[in-house]
Coordinates of C-alpha atoms and ligand atoms in Angstrom, one line a residue:
X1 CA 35.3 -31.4 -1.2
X2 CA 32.6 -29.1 -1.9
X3 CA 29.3 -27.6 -0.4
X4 CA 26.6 -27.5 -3.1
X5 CA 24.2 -25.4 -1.5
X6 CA 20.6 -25.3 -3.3
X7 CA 19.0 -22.4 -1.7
X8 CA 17.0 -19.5 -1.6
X9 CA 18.4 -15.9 -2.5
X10 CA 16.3 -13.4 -0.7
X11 CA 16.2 -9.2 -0.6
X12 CA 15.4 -8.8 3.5
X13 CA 13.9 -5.4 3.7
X14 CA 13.7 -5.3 7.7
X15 CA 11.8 -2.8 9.3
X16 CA 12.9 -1.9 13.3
X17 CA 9.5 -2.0 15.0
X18 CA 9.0 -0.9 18.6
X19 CA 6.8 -4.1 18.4
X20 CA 5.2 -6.4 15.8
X21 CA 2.8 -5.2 14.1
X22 CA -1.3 -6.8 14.9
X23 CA -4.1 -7.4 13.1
X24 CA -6.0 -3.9 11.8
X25 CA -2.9 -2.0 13.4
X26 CA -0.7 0.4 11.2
X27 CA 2.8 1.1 12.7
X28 CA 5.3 3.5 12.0
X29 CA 9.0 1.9 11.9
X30 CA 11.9 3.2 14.0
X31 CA 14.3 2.2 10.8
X32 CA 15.0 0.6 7.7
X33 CA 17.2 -1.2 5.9
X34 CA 17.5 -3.5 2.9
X35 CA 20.0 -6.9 3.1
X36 CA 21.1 -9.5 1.5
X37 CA 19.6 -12.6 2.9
X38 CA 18.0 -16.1 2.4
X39 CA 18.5 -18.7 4.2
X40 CA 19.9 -20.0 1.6
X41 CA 22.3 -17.3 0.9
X42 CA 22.5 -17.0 4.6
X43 CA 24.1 -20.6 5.1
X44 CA 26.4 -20.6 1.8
X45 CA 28.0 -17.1 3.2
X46 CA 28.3 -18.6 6.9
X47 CA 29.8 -22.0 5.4
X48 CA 32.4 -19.9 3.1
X49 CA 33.3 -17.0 5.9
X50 CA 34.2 -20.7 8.0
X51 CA 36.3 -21.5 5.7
X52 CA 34.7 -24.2 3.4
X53 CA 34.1 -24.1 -0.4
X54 CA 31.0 -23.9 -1.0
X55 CA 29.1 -23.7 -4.6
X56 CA 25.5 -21.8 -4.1
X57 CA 22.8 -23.1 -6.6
X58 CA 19.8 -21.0 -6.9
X59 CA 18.0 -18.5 -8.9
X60 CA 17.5 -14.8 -8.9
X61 CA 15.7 -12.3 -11.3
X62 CA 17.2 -9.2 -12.9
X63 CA 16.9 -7.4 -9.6
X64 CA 19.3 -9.6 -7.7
X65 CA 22.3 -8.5 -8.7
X66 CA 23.0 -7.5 -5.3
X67 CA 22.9 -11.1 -4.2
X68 CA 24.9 -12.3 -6.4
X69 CA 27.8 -9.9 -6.1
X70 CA 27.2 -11.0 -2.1
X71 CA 27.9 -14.1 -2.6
X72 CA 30.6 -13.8 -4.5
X73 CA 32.7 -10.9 -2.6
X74 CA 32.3 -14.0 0.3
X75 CA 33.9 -16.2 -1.5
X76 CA 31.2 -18.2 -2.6
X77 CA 31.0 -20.2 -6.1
X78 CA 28.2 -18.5 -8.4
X79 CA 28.4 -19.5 -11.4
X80 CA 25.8 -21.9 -11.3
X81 CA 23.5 -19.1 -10.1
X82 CA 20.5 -19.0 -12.7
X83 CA 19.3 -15.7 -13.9
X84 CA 15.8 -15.9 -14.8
X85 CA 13.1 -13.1 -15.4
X86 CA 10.9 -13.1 -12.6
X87 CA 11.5 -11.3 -9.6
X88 CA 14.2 -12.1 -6.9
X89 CA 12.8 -13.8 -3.7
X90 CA 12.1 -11.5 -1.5
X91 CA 11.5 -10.6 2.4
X92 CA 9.7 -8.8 4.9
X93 CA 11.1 -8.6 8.3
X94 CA 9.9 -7.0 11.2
X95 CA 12.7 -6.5 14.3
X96 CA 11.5 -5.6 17.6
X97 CA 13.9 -3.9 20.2
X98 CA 14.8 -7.7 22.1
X99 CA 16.1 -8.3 19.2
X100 CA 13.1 -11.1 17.4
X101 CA 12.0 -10.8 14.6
X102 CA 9.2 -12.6 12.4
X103 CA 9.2 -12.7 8.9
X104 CA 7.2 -13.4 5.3
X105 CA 9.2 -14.9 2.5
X106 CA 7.8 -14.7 -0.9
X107 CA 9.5 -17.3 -3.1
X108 CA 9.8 -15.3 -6.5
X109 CA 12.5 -16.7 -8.9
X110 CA 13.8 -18.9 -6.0
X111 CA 10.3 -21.2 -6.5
X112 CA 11.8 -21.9 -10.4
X113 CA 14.4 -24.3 -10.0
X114 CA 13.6 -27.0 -13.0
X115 CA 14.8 -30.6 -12.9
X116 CA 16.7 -30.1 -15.7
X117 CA 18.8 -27.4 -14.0
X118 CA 19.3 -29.5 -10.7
X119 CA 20.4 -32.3 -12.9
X120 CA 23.3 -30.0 -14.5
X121 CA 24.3 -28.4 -11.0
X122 CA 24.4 -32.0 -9.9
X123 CA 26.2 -33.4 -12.6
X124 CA 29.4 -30.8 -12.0
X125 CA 29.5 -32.5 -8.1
X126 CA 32.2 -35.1 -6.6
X127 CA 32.1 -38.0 -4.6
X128 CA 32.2 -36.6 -1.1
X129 CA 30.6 -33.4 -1.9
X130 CA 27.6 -32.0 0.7
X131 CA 24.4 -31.3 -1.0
X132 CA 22.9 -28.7 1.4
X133 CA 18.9 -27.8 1.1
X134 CA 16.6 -25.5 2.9
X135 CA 12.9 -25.4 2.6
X136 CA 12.7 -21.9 0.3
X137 CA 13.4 -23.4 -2.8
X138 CA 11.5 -26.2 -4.8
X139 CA 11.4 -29.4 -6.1
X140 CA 12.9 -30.3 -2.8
X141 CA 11.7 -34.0 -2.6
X142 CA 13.2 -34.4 -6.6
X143 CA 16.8 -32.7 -5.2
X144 CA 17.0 -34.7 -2.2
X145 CA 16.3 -38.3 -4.3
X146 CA 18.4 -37.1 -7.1
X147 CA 21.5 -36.3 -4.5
X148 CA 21.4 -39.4 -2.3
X149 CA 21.1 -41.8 -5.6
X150 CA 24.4 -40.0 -7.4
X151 CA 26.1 -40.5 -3.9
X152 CA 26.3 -37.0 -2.5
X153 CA 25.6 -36.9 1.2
X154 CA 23.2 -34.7 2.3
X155 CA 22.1 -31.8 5.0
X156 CA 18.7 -31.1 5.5
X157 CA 17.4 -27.8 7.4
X158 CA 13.8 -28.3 7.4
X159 CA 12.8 -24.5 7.6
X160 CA 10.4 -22.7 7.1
X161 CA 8.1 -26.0 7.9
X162 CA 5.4 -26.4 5.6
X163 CA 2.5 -29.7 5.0
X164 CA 4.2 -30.6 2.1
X165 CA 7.8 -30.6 3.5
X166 CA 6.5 -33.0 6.2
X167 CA 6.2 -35.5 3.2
X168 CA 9.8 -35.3 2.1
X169 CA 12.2 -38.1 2.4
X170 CA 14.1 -37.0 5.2
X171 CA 15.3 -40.7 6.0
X172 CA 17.6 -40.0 3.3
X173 CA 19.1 -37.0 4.7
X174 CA 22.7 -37.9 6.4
X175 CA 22.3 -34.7 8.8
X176 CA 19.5 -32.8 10.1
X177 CA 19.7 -29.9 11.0
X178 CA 16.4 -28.1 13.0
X179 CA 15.5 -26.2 15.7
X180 CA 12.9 -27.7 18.4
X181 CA 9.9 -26.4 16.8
X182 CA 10.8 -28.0 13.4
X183 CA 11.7 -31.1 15.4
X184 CA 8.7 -31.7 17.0
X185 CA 6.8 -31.4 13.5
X186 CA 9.0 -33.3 12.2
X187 CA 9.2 -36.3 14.9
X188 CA 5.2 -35.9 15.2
X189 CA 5.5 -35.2 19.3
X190 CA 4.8 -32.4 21.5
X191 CA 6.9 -34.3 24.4
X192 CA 9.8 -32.3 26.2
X193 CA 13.3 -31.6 23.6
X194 CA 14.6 -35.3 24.9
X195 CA 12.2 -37.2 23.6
X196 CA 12.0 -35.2 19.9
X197 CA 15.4 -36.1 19.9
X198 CA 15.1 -39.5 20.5
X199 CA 11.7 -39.8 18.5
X200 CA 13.7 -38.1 15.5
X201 CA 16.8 -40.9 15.9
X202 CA 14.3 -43.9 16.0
X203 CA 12.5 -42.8 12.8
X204 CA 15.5 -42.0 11.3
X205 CA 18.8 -44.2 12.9
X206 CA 21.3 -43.5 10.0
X207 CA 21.1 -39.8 10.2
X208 CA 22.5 -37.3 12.7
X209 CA 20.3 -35.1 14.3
X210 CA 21.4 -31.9 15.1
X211 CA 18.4 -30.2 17.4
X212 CA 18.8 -26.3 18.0
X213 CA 17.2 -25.0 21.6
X214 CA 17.7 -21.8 21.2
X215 CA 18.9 -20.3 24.7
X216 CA 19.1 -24.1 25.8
X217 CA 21.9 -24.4 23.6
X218 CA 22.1 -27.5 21.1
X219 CA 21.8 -31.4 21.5
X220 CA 22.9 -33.8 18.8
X221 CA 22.7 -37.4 18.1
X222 CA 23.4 -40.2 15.5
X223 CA 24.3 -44.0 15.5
X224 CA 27.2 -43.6 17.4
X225 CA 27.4 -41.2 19.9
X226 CA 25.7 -38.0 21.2
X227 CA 26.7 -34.2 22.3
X228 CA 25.4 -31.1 23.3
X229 CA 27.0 -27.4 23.5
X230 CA 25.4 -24.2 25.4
X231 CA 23.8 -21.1 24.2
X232 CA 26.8 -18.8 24.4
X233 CA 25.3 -15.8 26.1
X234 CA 25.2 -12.6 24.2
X235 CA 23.3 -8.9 23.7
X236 CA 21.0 -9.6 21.2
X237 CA 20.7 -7.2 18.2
X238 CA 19.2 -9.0 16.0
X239 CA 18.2 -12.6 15.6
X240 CA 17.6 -13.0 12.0
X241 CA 20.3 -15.3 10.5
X242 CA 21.7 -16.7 13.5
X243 CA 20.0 -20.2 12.9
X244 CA 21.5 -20.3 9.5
X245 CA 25.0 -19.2 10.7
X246 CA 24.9 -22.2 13.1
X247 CA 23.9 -24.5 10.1
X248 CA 26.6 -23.5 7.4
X249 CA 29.5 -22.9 10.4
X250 CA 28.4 -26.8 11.5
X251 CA 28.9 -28.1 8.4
X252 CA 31.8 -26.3 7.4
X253 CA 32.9 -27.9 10.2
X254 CA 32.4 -31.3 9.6
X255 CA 34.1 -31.0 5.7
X256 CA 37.3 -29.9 7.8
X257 CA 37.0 -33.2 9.4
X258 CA 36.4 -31.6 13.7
X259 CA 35.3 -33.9 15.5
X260 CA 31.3 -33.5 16.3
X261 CA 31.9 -31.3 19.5
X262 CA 34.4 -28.7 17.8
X263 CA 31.7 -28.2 15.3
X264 CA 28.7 -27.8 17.8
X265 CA 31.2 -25.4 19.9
X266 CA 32.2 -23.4 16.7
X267 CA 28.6 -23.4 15.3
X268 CA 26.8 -22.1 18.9
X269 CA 29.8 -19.4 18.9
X270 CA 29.4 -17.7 15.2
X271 CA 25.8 -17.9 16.0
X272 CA 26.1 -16.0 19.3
X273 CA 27.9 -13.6 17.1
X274 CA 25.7 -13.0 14.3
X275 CA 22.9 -12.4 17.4
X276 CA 24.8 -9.1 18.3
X277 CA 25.0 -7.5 14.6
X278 CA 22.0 -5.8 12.7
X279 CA 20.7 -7.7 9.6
X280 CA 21.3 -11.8 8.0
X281 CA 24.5 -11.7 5.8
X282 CA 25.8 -9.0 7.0
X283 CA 25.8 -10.4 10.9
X284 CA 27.5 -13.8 9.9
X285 CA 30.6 -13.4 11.2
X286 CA 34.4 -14.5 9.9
X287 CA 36.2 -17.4 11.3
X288 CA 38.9 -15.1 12.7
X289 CA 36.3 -13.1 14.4
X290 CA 34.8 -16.4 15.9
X291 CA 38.4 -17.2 17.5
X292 CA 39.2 -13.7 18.8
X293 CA 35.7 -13.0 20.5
X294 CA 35.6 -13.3 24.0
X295 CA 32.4 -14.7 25.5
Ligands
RIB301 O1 16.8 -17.2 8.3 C1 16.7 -15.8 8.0 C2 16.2 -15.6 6.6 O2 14.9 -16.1 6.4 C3 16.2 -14.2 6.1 O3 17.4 -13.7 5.6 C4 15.0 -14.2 5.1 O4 15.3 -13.9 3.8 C5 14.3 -15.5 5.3 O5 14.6 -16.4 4.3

């Protein structure tokens, strides 16, 4: 059973800034350094280093070749990667001394996924296999349709939130994964975390919901039953990447069969983990290092 993960390839160039940069200002930064990221790169690495196989679909340029070879030396499945001509996806990343960060994507190749190629990648899948999506790659809508009709089940992390997304068929999607900000966009509420929850199971009853809290930790809920798991406390380092560690160590851990809490519990811990290191791939930790840390 395989993860076939349509998502974004990113460089991160991440600039250490005593804080975020405003409006007129002009900062110098305290460091710099360039990483492999995307959330979609991000959650195929975190789903492999758990211990799933996981195929990544996506596109780079000619300057991605660091990507690529990322992916790979993790144990990832490239060779559906396209190569295309224009530029690798690329972002911006500003990290402030607490450890936040706030970031600007731009799309590049990743925004070049045709039909026809999402109709090839989906054509090598197998019953049972986990289409996985973020929102940095497109034809989103055309991926999610196409997956649910062959059969696939699917996982939806609706970030970065955008008008259009809101328009996507997310009834179809068998988890959802989102933090409380793309929850309440999502559910159309501003009420307290409870009731996004609940708004998000009564629009959509067959899917599990999976709602992020960040230092509140992480609720879930689907048809049957519901769960929750804390924020495991850390020093934070660096934020980036720690949401999409959460979602690709969660659903590594539903392929292996955990039951729902093992999978929150593994999840909050990797993404405790990847909180403490500098960067986004490179602070998604291993699932040996998950079970020898001591929180
Ligand atoms: O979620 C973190 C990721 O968001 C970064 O790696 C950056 O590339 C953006 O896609």
């Amino acid at each position: 059973m395989n993860i076939i993960n349509f998502g974004s390839l990113n460089i991160d160039r991440v600039y250490n800034v005593e804080s975020f940069v405003r409006a007129g200002q002009t900062v110098s930064s305290l460091g710099f350094n360039t990483f492999c990221g995307g959330k979609g790169l991000n959650q195929s690495i975190a789903a492999a280093r758990a211990g799933a196989s996981v195929i990544h679909a996506g596109a780079i340029g000619p300057d991605g070749e660091m990507l690529e070879t990322c992916l790979h030396d993790s144990g990832v499945n490239v060779a559906s990667l396209a190569h295309l001509s224009t530029a690798t996806g690329h972002a911006i990343i500003q990290v402030d001394p607490n450890g936040q960060n706030c970031i600007i994507v731009t799309g590049g190749a990743n925004m070049e996924l045709t039909t026809e190629y999402i109709d090839r990648v989906l054509a090598q899948g197998q019953p049972g296999d986990i289409v996985l999506l973020q929102n940095e790659v497109n034809n989103l809508p055309y991926i999610m349709e196409s997956a649910h009709r062959l059969g696939f089940r699917l996982a939806v992390n609706p970030s970065p939130i955008t008008p259009e997304l809101l328009k996507a068929p997310f009834e179809l999607a068998d988890w959802l994964i989102l933090n409380e900000l793309e929850g309440a966009e999502i559910a159309g509420c501003t009420g307290s975390n409870a009731e996004i929850l609940q708004t998000l199971h009564t629009k959509f009853p067959s899917t599990a919901i999976v709602l992020t809290l960040g230092s509140d930790g992480v609720v879930y809920r689907d048809a049957n039953q519901t769960a929750s798991e804390r924020c495991f406390p850390v020093k934070a380092v660096d934020t980036t990447a720690a949401g999409d560690t959460f979602c690709g160590y969660f659903l590594a851990g539903c392929v292996e069969g955990l039951p729902v809490q093992a999978c929150l519990t593994l999840a909050s811990q990797a993404a405790a983990i990847a909180v403490t290191r500098a960067g986004a791939s490179t602070s998604i930790p291993t699932r040996g290092e998950v079970r020898s840390y001591t929180f």
